[in-house]
mmCIF file of C-alpha atoms and ligand atoms in Angstrom:
data_model
loop_
_atom_site.group_PDB
_atom_site.id
_atom_site.type_symbol
_atom_site.label_atom_id
_atom_site.label_comp_id
_atom_site.label_asym_id
_atom_site.label_seq_id
_atom_site.Cartn_x
_atom_site.Cartn_y
_atom_site.Cartn_z
ATOM 1 C CA MET A 261 76.548 25.933 -36.895
ATOM 2 C CA ALA A 262 78.345 27.528 -38.195
ATOM 3 C CA ALA A 263 82.290 28.308 -40.057
ATOM 4 C CA VAL A 264 83.668 31.228 -39.771
ATOM 5 C CA VAL A 265 86.425 31.954 -42.392
ATOM 6 C CA LEU A 266 88.186 35.702 -41.374
ATOM 7 C CA PHE A 267 90.436 37.640 -43.861
ATOM 8 C CA ASN A 268 93.909 39.512 -43.533
ATOM 9 C CA ALA A 269 92.930 42.765 -44.612
ATOM 10 C CA SER A 270 96.162 42.530 -46.397
ATOM 11 C CA GLN A 271 94.345 40.194 -49.206
ATOM 12 C CA ALA A 272 92.193 43.680 -49.454
ATOM 13 C CA ARG A 273 94.410 46.684 -49.146
ATOM 14 C CA ALA A 274 93.768 48.100 -52.659
ATOM 15 C CA GLN A 275 96.040 50.442 -54.710
ATOM 16 C CA SER A 276 92.287 52.850 -54.519
ATOM 17 C CA GLY A 277 90.269 55.046 -52.408
ATOM 18 C CA VAL A 278 88.566 50.932 -50.867
ATOM 19 C CA VAL A 279 90.089 49.218 -47.813
ATOM 20 C CA LEU A 280 88.129 46.666 -47.162
ATOM 21 C CA GLU A 281 89.532 44.733 -43.556
ATOM 22 C CA ASN A 282 87.677 41.498 -41.396
ATOM 23 C CA ILE A 283 86.509 40.140 -44.425
ATOM 24 C CA GLU A 284 84.665 37.360 -43.182
ATOM 25 C CA ALA A 285 81.995 34.728 -44.547
ATOM 26 C CA SER A 286 79.726 32.677 -41.652
ATOM 27 C CA TYR A 287 76.814 29.686 -43.285
ATOM 28 C CA ARG A 288 73.309 28.025 -41.487
ATOM 29 C CA TYR A 289 73.520 25.102 -44.224
ATOM 30 C CA GLY A 290 70.974 25.385 -45.820
ATOM 31 C CA GLU A 291 69.239 28.726 -44.848
ATOM 32 C CA GLN A 292 71.901 31.467 -45.784
ATOM 33 C CA ILE A 293 75.754 32.913 -45.388
ATOM 34 C CA THR A 294 76.337 36.050 -44.542
ATOM 35 C CA PHE A 295 78.868 38.125 -46.308
ATOM 36 C CA ILE A 296 81.219 40.676 -44.426
ATOM 37 C CA ALA A 297 83.108 43.787 -44.412
ATOM 38 C CA GLN A 298 84.136 46.066 -43.292
ATOM 39 C CA VAL A 299 85.049 48.726 -45.920
ATOM 40 C CA ASN A 300 86.591 51.513 -45.125
ATOM 41 C CA ALA A 301 87.266 54.475 -48.197
ATOM 42 C CA SER A 302 88.765 57.746 -48.647
ATOM 43 C CA ILE A 303 86.568 58.382 -51.697
ATOM 44 C CA PRO A 304 82.740 58.047 -50.841
ATOM 45 C CA ILE A 305 81.446 55.462 -52.537
ATOM 46 C CA GLN A 306 78.591 55.697 -54.750
ATOM 47 C CA GLN A 307 77.285 52.319 -55.400
ATOM 48 C CA ALA A 308 78.994 48.728 -54.241
ATOM 49 C CA SER A 309 77.988 45.648 -55.036
ATOM 50 C CA ILE A 310 78.806 42.123 -53.946
ATOM 51 C CA VAL A 311 79.471 39.323 -56.632
ATOM 52 C CA ILE A 312 78.698 35.815 -55.139
ATOM 53 C CA ILE A 313 79.692 33.265 -57.066
ATOM 54 C CA ASP A 314 78.368 29.192 -57.506
ATOM 55 C CA GLU A 315 81.353 27.915 -59.746
ATOM 56 C CA ALA A 316 79.890 24.634 -59.679
ATOM 57 C CA GLN A 317 76.394 25.494 -61.163
ATOM 58 C CA GLY A 318 77.677 28.454 -63.044
ATOM 59 C CA LEU A 319 75.811 31.109 -60.854
ATOM 60 C CA THR A 320 76.875 35.054 -60.689
ATOM 61 C CA HIS A 321 74.543 36.762 -58.034
ATOM 62 C CA LEU A 322 75.462 40.398 -58.897
ATOM 63 C CA GLN A 323 73.672 42.256 -55.809
ATOM 64 C CA PRO A 324 72.853 45.581 -54.313
ATOM 65 C CA LEU A 325 75.012 46.695 -50.679
ATOM 66 C CA GLU A 326 74.493 48.238 -47.662
ATOM 67 C CA ILE A 327 77.200 49.681 -46.478
ATOM 68 C CA SER A 328 76.519 51.042 -42.835
ATOM 69 C CA PRO A 329 77.346 55.131 -41.677
ATOM 70 C CA ASP A 330 80.749 53.268 -40.415
ATOM 71 C CA GLY A 331 81.792 51.543 -42.352
ATOM 72 C CA ARG A 332 80.360 48.138 -41.964
ATOM 73 C CA ALA A 333 78.623 45.783 -44.612
ATOM 74 C CA GLU A 334 76.551 42.529 -44.465
ATOM 75 C CA TYR A 335 74.317 40.929 -47.188
ATOM 76 C CA ARG A 336 72.404 37.418 -46.648
ATOM 77 C CA PHE A 337 72.286 35.257 -49.440
ATOM 78 C CA ASP A 338 69.261 32.654 -48.727
ATOM 79 C CA LEU A 339 70.291 29.084 -49.425
ATOM 80 C CA ARG A 340 66.391 28.515 -49.662
ATOM 81 C CA GLN A 341 65.892 30.280 -52.652
ATOM 82 C CA ASN A 342 69.803 30.174 -53.833
ATOM 83 C CA ARG A 343 70.359 26.225 -53.153
ATOM 84 C CA LEU A 344 74.197 25.156 -53.460
ATOM 85 C CA ARG A 345 75.410 22.068 -54.060
ATOM 86 C CA PRO A 346 77.215 20.517 -50.559
ATOM 87 C CA PHE A 347 80.354 20.979 -50.395
ATOM 88 C CA SER A 348 80.870 22.530 -53.601
ATOM 89 C CA LEU A 349 83.466 26.371 -53.124
ATOM 90 C CA VAL A 350 81.953 29.461 -53.326
ATOM 91 C CA LYS A 351 84.017 32.504 -54.504
ATOM 92 C CA TRP A 352 82.501 36.202 -54.021
ATOM 93 C CA ASN A 353 84.020 39.749 -54.438
ATOM 94 C CA TYR A 354 83.076 43.443 -53.395
ATOM 95 C CA GLN A 355 83.125 45.899 -56.522
ATOM 96 C CA PHE A 356 82.444 49.635 -56.012
ATOM 97 C CA ALA A 357 82.303 52.605 -57.865
ATOM 98 C CA LEU A 358 83.262 55.954 -56.719
ATOM 99 C CA MET A 359 82.487 59.471 -56.547
ATOM 100 C CA ASP A 360 85.296 60.569 -58.671
ATOM 101 C CA GLY A 361 84.348 57.691 -61.399
ATOM 102 C CA THR A 362 87.055 55.607 -60.542
ATOM 103 C CA ALA A 363 86.088 51.891 -59.451
ATOM 104 C CA PHE A 364 87.639 48.526 -57.251
ATOM 105 C CA GLN A 365 86.954 46.003 -57.548
ATOM 106 C CA SER A 366 88.324 43.499 -53.809
ATOM 107 C CA THR A 367 89.694 39.937 -54.413
ATOM 108 C CA THR A 368 87.456 37.296 -54.961
ATOM 109 C CA TYR A 369 87.466 35.395 -51.667
ATOM 110 C CA PHE A 370 86.163 31.217 -51.414
ATOM 111 C CA ILE A 371 84.241 29.737 -48.591
ATOM 112 C CA ARG A 372 83.637 25.007 -48.215
ATOM 113 C CA TYR A 373 80.177 25.447 -48.161
ATOM 114 C CA GLU A 374 80.412 21.955 -45.778
ATOM 115 C CA ASP A 375 77.655 20.060 -44.769
ATOM 116 C CA ASN A 376 79.309 20.947 -41.066
ATOM 117 C CA ARG A 377 75.672 20.081 -39.762
ATOM 118 C CA PHE A 378 77.471 17.113 -38.718
ATOM 119 C CA ALA A 379 81.420 17.042 -37.031
ATOM 120 C CA TRP A 380 83.000 15.309 -39.092
ATOM 121 C CA GLN A 381 85.911 12.982 -38.438
ATOM 122 C CA ARG A 382 88.442 11.926 -41.616
ATOM 123 C CA LEU A 383 90.975 9.537 -41.816
ATOM 124 C CA GLU A 384 93.400 10.262 -45.291
ATOM 125 C CA ALA A 385 95.298 8.306 -46.970
ATOM 126 C CA GLY A 386 97.246 10.952 -49.909
ATOM 127 C CA THR A 387 94.681 12.403 -52.237
ATOM 128 C CA LEU A 388 91.780 9.783 -50.919
ATOM 129 C CA ARG A 389 90.074 11.788 -47.745
ATOM 130 C CA VAL A 390 86.462 9.061 -45.930
ATOM 131 C CA ASN A 391 84.686 11.508 -43.418
ATOM 132 C CA TRP A 392 82.583 10.193 -41.335
ATOM 133 C CA TYR A 393 80.558 11.292 -38.171
ATOM 134 C CA ASN A 394 78.284 8.446 -37.118
ATOM 135 C CA GLY A 395 80.554 5.635 -36.022
ATOM 136 C CA ASP A 396 84.774 4.708 -34.203
ATOM 137 C CA ALA A 397 88.216 5.111 -35.730
ATOM 138 C CA ASN A 398 87.674 0.798 -37.049
ATOM 139 C CA PHE A 399 84.711 2.370 -39.021
ATOM 140 C CA GLY A 400 86.586 5.296 -40.240
ATOM 141 C CA GLN A 401 89.014 2.320 -41.511
ATOM 142 C CA ALA A 402 87.243 -0.238 -42.690
ATOM 143 C CA ALA A 403 85.523 3.131 -45.335
ATOM 144 C CA LEU A 404 89.189 3.573 -46.543
ATOM 145 C CA ASN A 405 89.754 0.149 -47.222
ATOM 146 C CA ALA A 406 87.444 -0.089 -49.554
ATOM 147 C CA ALA A 407 87.926 2.949 -50.765
ATOM 148 C CA GLN A 408 91.547 1.698 -51.541
ATOM 149 C CA SER A 409 89.627 -1.511 -52.942
ATOM 150 C CA GLY A 410 86.888 0.511 -55.328
ATOM 151 C CA LEU A 411 90.945 2.284 -56.385
ATOM 152 C CA GLY A 412 92.820 -1.140 -56.932
ATOM 153 C CA SER A 413 89.501 -2.679 -58.499
ATOM 154 C CA ILE A 414 89.111 0.762 -61.164
ATOM 155 C CA GLY A 415 92.356 0.817 -61.636
ATOM 156 C CA THR A 416 92.292 -2.260 -63.799
ATOM 157 C CA LEU A 417 88.801 -0.708 -66.172
ATOM 158 C CA MET A 418 91.170 2.528 -66.589
ATOM 159 C CA PRO A 419 93.793 5.098 -65.075
ATOM 160 C CA LEU A 420 93.263 6.177 -62.215
ATOM 161 C CA ASP A 421 93.070 10.395 -62.032
ATOM 162 C CA LEU A 422 94.403 11.376 -58.279
ATOM 163 C CA SER A 423 95.821 14.516 -58.171
ATOM 164 C CA GLN A 424 93.169 16.382 -56.754
ATOM 165 C CA PRO A 425 91.335 14.795 -53.642
ATOM 166 C CA VAL A 426 89.077 13.309 -53.184
ATOM 167 C CA ASP A 427 86.109 13.322 -50.953
ATOM 168 C CA ILE A 428 84.180 10.632 -49.465
ATOM 169 C CA PHE A 429 81.560 11.793 -47.615
ATOM 170 C CA ILE A 430 79.811 8.862 -45.433
ATOM 171 C CA TYR A 431 75.690 9.764 -44.006
ATOM 172 C CA ALA A 432 74.626 7.301 -41.350
ATOM 173 C CA ASN A 433 71.237 6.974 -42.267
ATOM 174 C CA SER A 434 69.324 8.577 -45.694
ATOM 175 C CA ASP A 435 67.292 11.179 -43.873
ATOM 176 C CA ASP A 436 70.460 12.674 -43.562
ATOM 177 C CA LEU A 437 72.170 12.734 -46.636
ATOM 178 C CA ARG A 438 68.402 14.257 -48.139
ATOM 179 C CA GLY A 439 68.745 16.582 -45.231
ATOM 180 C CA THR A 440 71.732 18.050 -48.142
ATOM 181 C CA LEU A 441 68.831 19.081 -50.115
ATOM 182 C CA VAL A 442 71.058 17.264 -53.254
ATOM 183 C CA LEU A 443 69.115 14.643 -54.250
ATOM 184 C CA GLY A 444 65.623 16.246 -55.914
ATOM 185 C CA GLY A 445 62.577 13.598 -55.805
ATOM 186 C CA GLU A 446 64.199 10.757 -56.118
ATOM 187 C CA ASP A 447 65.241 9.756 -52.610
ATOM 188 C CA TRP A 448 65.434 6.009 -52.365
ATOM 189 C CA LEU A 449 69.138 6.573 -53.547
ATOM 190 C CA ALA A 450 72.351 5.944 -50.323
ATOM 191 C CA GLY A 451 74.744 7.509 -52.824
ATOM 192 C CA HIS A 452 75.260 11.191 -55.286
ATOM 193 C CA ALA A 453 78.618 12.284 -55.961
ATOM 194 C CA ASP A 454 80.066 15.428 -57.960
ATOM 195 C CA PRO A 455 82.392 13.977 -59.258
ATOM 196 C CA ALA A 456 83.016 18.063 -61.096
ATOM 197 C CA MET A 457 84.232 19.015 -57.108
ATOM 198 C CA GLY A 458 85.419 14.952 -56.538
ATOM 199 C CA VAL A 459 83.030 14.448 -53.853
ATOM 200 C CA GLY A 460 80.637 11.030 -53.865
ATOM 201 C CA MET A 461 78.528 11.150 -50.234
ATOM 202 C CA VAL A 462 77.021 7.017 -49.611
ATOM 203 C CA VAL A 463 74.771 6.245 -47.670
ATOM 204 C CA ILE A 464 75.912 3.920 -44.226
ATOM 205 C CA PRO A 465 74.178 3.215 -41.141
ATOM 206 C CA PRO A 466 77.340 1.051 -38.740
ATOM 207 C CA GLY A 467 76.209 -2.114 -37.551
ATOM 208 C CA ALA A 468 76.569 -5.201 -39.313
ATOM 209 C CA GLU A 469 75.871 -5.189 -42.908
ATOM 210 C CA GLN A 470 77.994 -1.594 -43.068
ATOM 211 C CA GLY A 471 80.375 -4.491 -44.746
ATOM 212 C CA ILE A 472 78.744 -5.004 -47.414
ATOM 213 C CA PHE A 473 77.772 -1.085 -48.201
ATOM 214 C CA MET A 474 81.175 -0.083 -48.514
ATOM 215 C CA GLU A 475 81.775 -2.146 -50.391
ATOM 216 C CA GLN A 476 78.966 -1.526 -52.711
ATOM 217 C CA ARG A 477 79.025 2.183 -52.892
ATOM 218 C CA ILE A 478 82.013 4.015 -52.034
ATOM 219 C CA PRO A 479 83.819 2.421 -54.665
ATOM 220 C CA HIS A 480 80.347 3.465 -57.505
ATOM 221 C CA GLU A 481 81.266 6.256 -56.821
ATOM 222 C CA LEU A 482 85.282 7.023 -56.072
ATOM 223 C CA MET A 483 84.405 5.467 -60.576
ATOM 224 C CA HIS A 484 81.909 8.412 -61.169
ATOM 225 C CA VAL A 485 84.363 10.276 -60.085
ATOM 226 C CA MET A 486 87.553 8.887 -62.423
ATOM 227 C CA LEU A 487 85.682 8.184 -65.285
ATOM 228 C CA TYR A 488 84.848 12.148 -64.322
ATOM 229 C CA ARG A 489 89.048 12.116 -64.458
ATOM 230 C CA ARG A 490 89.322 11.065 -67.658
ATOM 231 C CA VAL A 491 87.168 12.309 -70.004
ATOM 232 C CA GLY A 492 86.615 15.700 -68.182
ATOM 233 C CA ALA A 493 83.870 18.213 -68.617
ATOM 234 C CA GLY A 494 81.949 15.938 -71.263
ATOM 235 C CA TYR A 495 81.126 13.729 -68.657
ATOM 236 C CA GLU A 496 77.647 14.820 -68.394
ATOM 237 C CA ASN A 497 77.717 13.818 -72.131
ATOM 238 C CA LEU A 498 77.619 9.627 -70.892
ATOM 239 C CA PRO A 499 74.097 8.782 -70.720
ATOM 240 C CA ALA A 500 73.207 7.729 -68.497
ATOM 241 C CA TRP A 501 73.498 3.986 -68.365
ATOM 242 C CA LEU A 502 77.448 4.286 -69.465
ATOM 243 C CA ARG A 503 77.557 6.662 -66.522
ATOM 244 C CA GLU A 504 76.191 3.878 -63.328
ATOM 245 C CA GLY A 505 76.736 1.373 -65.594
ATOM 246 C CA THR A 506 80.944 1.695 -65.101
ATOM 247 C CA ALA A 507 79.126 2.369 -61.948
ATOM 248 C CA THR A 508 77.763 -0.258 -61.144
ATOM 249 C CA LEU A 509 81.498 -2.774 -62.697
ATOM 250 C CA ALA A 510 83.222 -0.691 -60.118
ATOM 251 C CA GLU A 511 81.582 -2.485 -57.168
ATOM 252 C CA ILE A 512 83.267 -4.662 -54.879
ATOM 253 C CA TYR A 513 80.016 -6.215 -53.668
ATOM 254 C CA PRO A 514 77.552 -5.754 -56.727
ATOM 255 C CA ASN A 515 74.067 -6.500 -55.510
ATOM 256 C CA ALA A 516 72.640 -8.887 -55.638
ATOM 257 C CA ASP A 517 68.973 -8.406 -56.422
ATOM 258 C CA TYR A 518 70.597 -6.777 -59.752
ATOM 259 C CA GLY A 519 70.500 -10.137 -61.370
ATOM 260 C CA LEU A 520 66.660 -11.647 -60.816
ATOM 261 C CA VAL A 521 65.128 -8.203 -61.154
ATOM 262 C CA LEU A 522 66.907 -8.308 -64.111
ATOM 263 C CA ALA A 523 66.146 -12.183 -65.311
ATOM 264 C CA ASP A 524 62.496 -11.919 -64.238
ATOM 265 C CA ALA A 525 61.661 -8.554 -66.163
ATOM 266 C CA GLY A 526 63.668 -10.169 -68.959
ATOM 267 C CA ALA A 527 61.278 -13.064 -68.684
ATOM 268 C CA ASN A 528 58.082 -10.727 -68.578
ATOM 269 C CA ASP A 529 59.331 -8.910 -71.253
ATOM 270 C CA ARG A 530 59.137 -5.705 -69.193
ATOM 271 C CA LEU A 531 62.658 -4.398 -70.687
ATOM 272 C CA ILE A 532 63.224 -0.937 -70.009
ATOM 273 C CA PRO A 533 64.566 0.172 -74.040
ATOM 274 C CA LEU A 534 68.379 1.196 -74.069
ATOM 275 C CA LYS A 535 67.412 4.418 -76.148
ATOM 276 C CA GLU A 536 65.383 5.353 -72.502
ATOM 277 C CA LEU A 537 67.985 5.448 -70.492
ATOM 278 C CA CYS A 538 70.084 7.722 -72.151
ATOM 279 C CA ASP A 539 69.811 10.884 -70.657
ATOM 280 C CA SER A 540 67.642 10.156 -67.093
ATOM 281 C CA PHE A 541 66.979 7.373 -64.909
ATOM 282 C CA PRO A 542 63.185 6.143 -64.091
ATOM 283 C CA PRO A 543 62.740 8.290 -60.615
ATOM 284 C CA GLU A 544 60.430 5.478 -59.496
ATOM 285 C CA ALA A 545 62.240 3.180 -57.271
ATOM 286 C CA GLY A 546 61.707 -0.222 -58.723
ATOM 287 C CA GLN A 547 61.889 0.976 -62.555
ATOM 288 C CA ALA A 548 65.057 2.918 -61.619
ATOM 289 C CA PHE A 549 67.044 -0.105 -60.016
ATOM 290 C CA LEU A 550 65.898 -2.571 -62.658
ATOM 291 C CA ALA A 551 67.497 0.229 -65.323
ATOM 292 C CA TYR A 552 70.641 -0.097 -63.076
ATOM 293 C CA ALA A 553 70.625 -3.443 -63.432
ATOM 294 C CA GLU A 554 70.355 -3.107 -67.129
ATOM 295 C CA SER A 555 72.675 -0.654 -67.158
ATOM 296 C CA GLN A 556 75.197 -2.551 -64.537
ATOM 297 C CA SER A 557 74.579 -5.997 -66.924
ATOM 298 C CA PHE A 558 75.204 -4.690 -70.854
ATOM 299 C CA THR A 559 78.003 -2.446 -69.361
ATOM 300 C CA ASN A 560 79.454 -5.309 -68.164
ATOM 301 C CA TYR A 561 78.884 -7.778 -71.932
ATOM 302 C CA LEU A 562 80.276 -4.097 -72.999
ATOM 303 C CA HIS A 563 83.084 -4.576 -71.101
ATOM 304 C CA GLY A 564 83.153 -8.371 -72.124
ATOM 305 C CA THR A 565 83.338 -7.520 -75.617
ATOM 306 C CA TYR A 566 85.923 -4.425 -76.500
ATOM 307 C CA GLY A 567 87.727 -4.092 -73.266
ATOM 308 C CA SER A 568 88.220 -1.624 -71.313
ATOM 309 C CA ALA A 569 90.061 0.595 -74.601
ATOM 310 C CA GLY A 570 86.717 -0.697 -75.763
ATOM 311 C CA LEU A 571 84.927 0.971 -73.214
ATOM 312 C CA LEU A 572 86.975 4.028 -73.192
ATOM 313 C CA SER A 573 87.344 5.447 -76.688
ATOM 314 C CA LEU A 574 83.430 4.766 -76.483
ATOM 315 C CA ALA A 575 83.065 7.113 -72.992
ATOM 316 C CA GLY A 576 85.598 9.351 -74.959
ATOM 317 C CA TYR A 577 83.035 10.067 -78.474
ATOM 318 C CA TYR A 578 79.770 10.414 -75.584
ATOM 319 C CA ALA A 579 82.057 13.165 -73.352
ATOM 320 C CA ASP A 580 82.587 14.864 -77.532
ATOM 321 C CA GLY A 581 78.777 14.661 -77.857
ATOM 322 C CA VAL A 582 78.592 12.101 -80.232
ATOM 323 C CA ASP A 583 74.996 11.375 -79.477
ATOM 324 C CA CYS A 584 73.207 7.780 -77.767
ATOM 325 C CA GLU A 585 72.540 5.937 -80.582
ATOM 326 C CA ARG A 586 75.545 6.773 -82.559
ATOM 327 C CA GLY A 587 78.081 6.722 -80.118
ATOM 328 C CA THR A 588 78.644 2.674 -80.181
ATOM 329 C CA GLU A 589 78.031 2.882 -84.662
ATOM 330 C CA ARG A 590 81.376 5.131 -84.013
ATOM 331 C CA ALA A 591 82.741 2.845 -81.251
ATOM 332 C CA PHE A 592 82.344 -0.426 -81.862
ATOM 333 C CA GLY A 593 80.832 0.010 -85.112
ATOM 334 C CA VAL A 594 77.528 -0.822 -84.894
ATOM 335 C CA SER A 595 74.492 0.557 -83.432
ATOM 336 C CA LEU A 596 72.546 0.982 -79.665
ATOM 337 C CA SER A 597 69.674 -1.846 -81.200
ATOM 338 C CA SER A 598 71.872 -3.475 -82.521
ATOM 339 C CA LEU A 599 73.660 -4.279 -79.199
ATOM 340 C CA GLU A 600 71.306 -4.258 -77.319
ATOM 341 C CA LEU A 601 69.908 -6.977 -79.233
ATOM 342 C CA ASN A 602 72.571 -9.520 -79.380
ATOM 343 C CA TRP A 603 72.920 -8.089 -75.207
ATOM 344 C CA ARG A 604 69.621 -9.843 -74.934
ATOM 345 C CA GLU A 605 70.407 -12.851 -77.039
ATOM 346 C CA SER A 606 73.664 -13.689 -75.126
ATOM 347 C CA VAL A 607 73.675 -12.125 -71.416
ATOM 348 C CA LEU A 608 69.011 -12.940 -70.829
ATOM 349 C CA GLY A 609 68.400 -15.847 -73.894
ATOM 350 C CA GLN A 610 66.391 -13.504 -75.122
ATOM 351 C CA ARG A 611 64.842 -14.567 -78.924
ATOM 352 C CA ALA A 612 67.663 -16.600 -78.872
ATOM 353 C CA ILE A 613 65.478 -18.151 -81.332
ATOM 354 C CA GLY A 614 64.683 -15.771 -83.298
ATOM 355 C CA SER A 615 68.781 -15.241 -83.901
ATOM 356 C CA ALA A 616 68.756 -18.899 -84.335
ATOM 357 C CA LEU A 617 66.114 -19.211 -86.760
ATOM 358 C CA ARG A 618 68.260 -15.825 -88.760
ATOM 359 C CA ASN A 619 71.295 -17.919 -89.072
ATOM 360 C CA LEU A 620 69.086 -21.350 -90.726
ATOM 361 C CA SER A 621 66.876 -19.767 -92.717
ATOM 362 C CA PRO A 622 68.399 -21.327 -96.037
ATOM 363 C CA TYR A 623 68.333 -24.582 -94.026
ATOM 364 C CA LEU A 624 64.546 -24.022 -93.217
ATOM 365 C CA ILE A 625 62.998 -23.167 -96.560
ATOM 366 C CA LEU A 626 64.804 -26.715 -97.512
ATOM 367 C CA LEU A 627 62.836 -28.079 -94.285
ATOM 368 C CA CYS A 628 59.523 -26.247 -95.050
ATOM 369 C CA LEU A 629 60.045 -28.306 -98.280
ATOM 370 C CA VAL A 630 60.948 -30.919 -96.977
ATOM 371 C CA LEU A 631 58.679 -31.829 -93.775
ATOM 372 C CA PHE A 632 56.124 -28.586 -92.907
ATOM 373 C CA ILE A 633 53.899 -29.576 -95.783
ATOM 374 C CA PRO A 634 53.420 -33.792 -95.178
ATOM 375 C CA LEU A 635 52.968 -32.833 -92.211
ATOM 376 C CA VAL A 636 50.379 -29.225 -92.751
ATOM 377 C CA GLY A 637 49.017 -32.587 -94.722
ATOM 378 C CA GLY A 638 48.599 -34.893 -91.768
ATOM 379 C CA LEU A 639 48.003 -33.113 -89.533
ATOM 380 C CA SER A 640 44.267 -31.043 -91.329
ATOM 381 C CA MET A 641 43.639 -35.278 -92.372
ATOM 382 C CA LEU A 642 43.747 -35.569 -88.150
ATOM 383 C CA ARG A 643 41.551 -32.752 -87.771
ATOM 384 C CA ARG A 644 39.752 -33.927 -90.167
ATOM 385 C CA ARG A 645 39.167 -37.748 -88.477
ATOM 386 C CA GLY A 646 38.920 -35.541 -85.578
ATOM 387 C CA ARG A 647 35.898 -33.259 -85.855
ATOM 388 C CA GLY A 648 35.043 -37.253 -87.158
ATOM 389 C CA HIS A 649 35.032 -38.380 -82.986
ATOM 390 C CA ASP A 650 34.601 -35.576 -80.865
ATOM 391 C CA PRO A 651 34.950 -32.091 -81.723
ATOM 392 C CA GLU A 652 36.530 -30.839 -78.444
ATOM 393 C CA THR A 653 40.022 -32.185 -79.812
ATOM 394 C CA PHE A 654 42.415 -29.529 -81.192
ATOM 395 C CA VAL A 655 40.329 -26.979 -79.222
ATOM 396 C CA ARG A 656 42.544 -26.990 -75.968
HETATM 397 ZN ZN1 LIG B 909 75.690 6.078 -59.504
#
């Protein structure tokens, strides 16, 4: 269960009085990393520290380091208290203050914090790699094919950037994905991407439905990575509806239930307003599913109206920090709430009557004058007559 990385001692030779040897880091996934080094100092050491850098989360941990009389230094980093993102790089170096007043900092070393609870198999095509542990070679080949189809589909929306590796890790069940400790409370999720690291994690149980899940989930996570590479670190500023909406556009085999859930919510006036889907999605499974369905439909509507260039321009404004409502104004000259209304009308057929009324209002005034007033007059006559004969007639 432990990965060990040994570093060549020559890397660690310094011009000062400290030489580091047998540098290694090993870990138990989700439990701890143990950093070990042999410290040989020609000048006595006053103080020693280890600096652990978690770049994925922008965290640096500076900890005092104890060195035993024989020069061995061991530091245990608790991964229960300091949760790391799966497959992220962990960097570290050693710092020493010597008795003669000089200071020494070692080279920075790194290890990739892989989910080594499983024996991963890998298949790759260029920088695109699929990794799985449950399933045969055909399973892996099918996954790689789905990934390539996904890239083909993404390529119709935006230029691909495969200059850095992209890794898809396929978990056989949701318990195993939950075991990465990356999901927080959203344990209904069947996939997760860490776009900055070029990593997507998906649940695909081997079996009859594996092909459908592959074509749905792998392209989805790849889209998160490609869009990140397109817009850069400002990706985190993109509204959740746009991040997930574009990802669902990439799905070769989209979830067939999105349409049903959307129509049902539309008919029952239970749609979640888009402005509530800017920061994040609801944690509860049913509402989250509706959030995905809405995001997919709305982004598809934007794509149909403004094309891929429009979507990318919108993503660019959001990445630059323009807020959720104003992003569409900058890109398309229309506020988010107006676009939302147009989308509901054209895709869901909502408020179609309201729209027709707006367009027809000059004529309606005429209609009122010509038809409505005599009609009211006629109705009141009927009412008077009705009351005379059967009081129940107009109550039903
Ligand atoms: Zn997603």
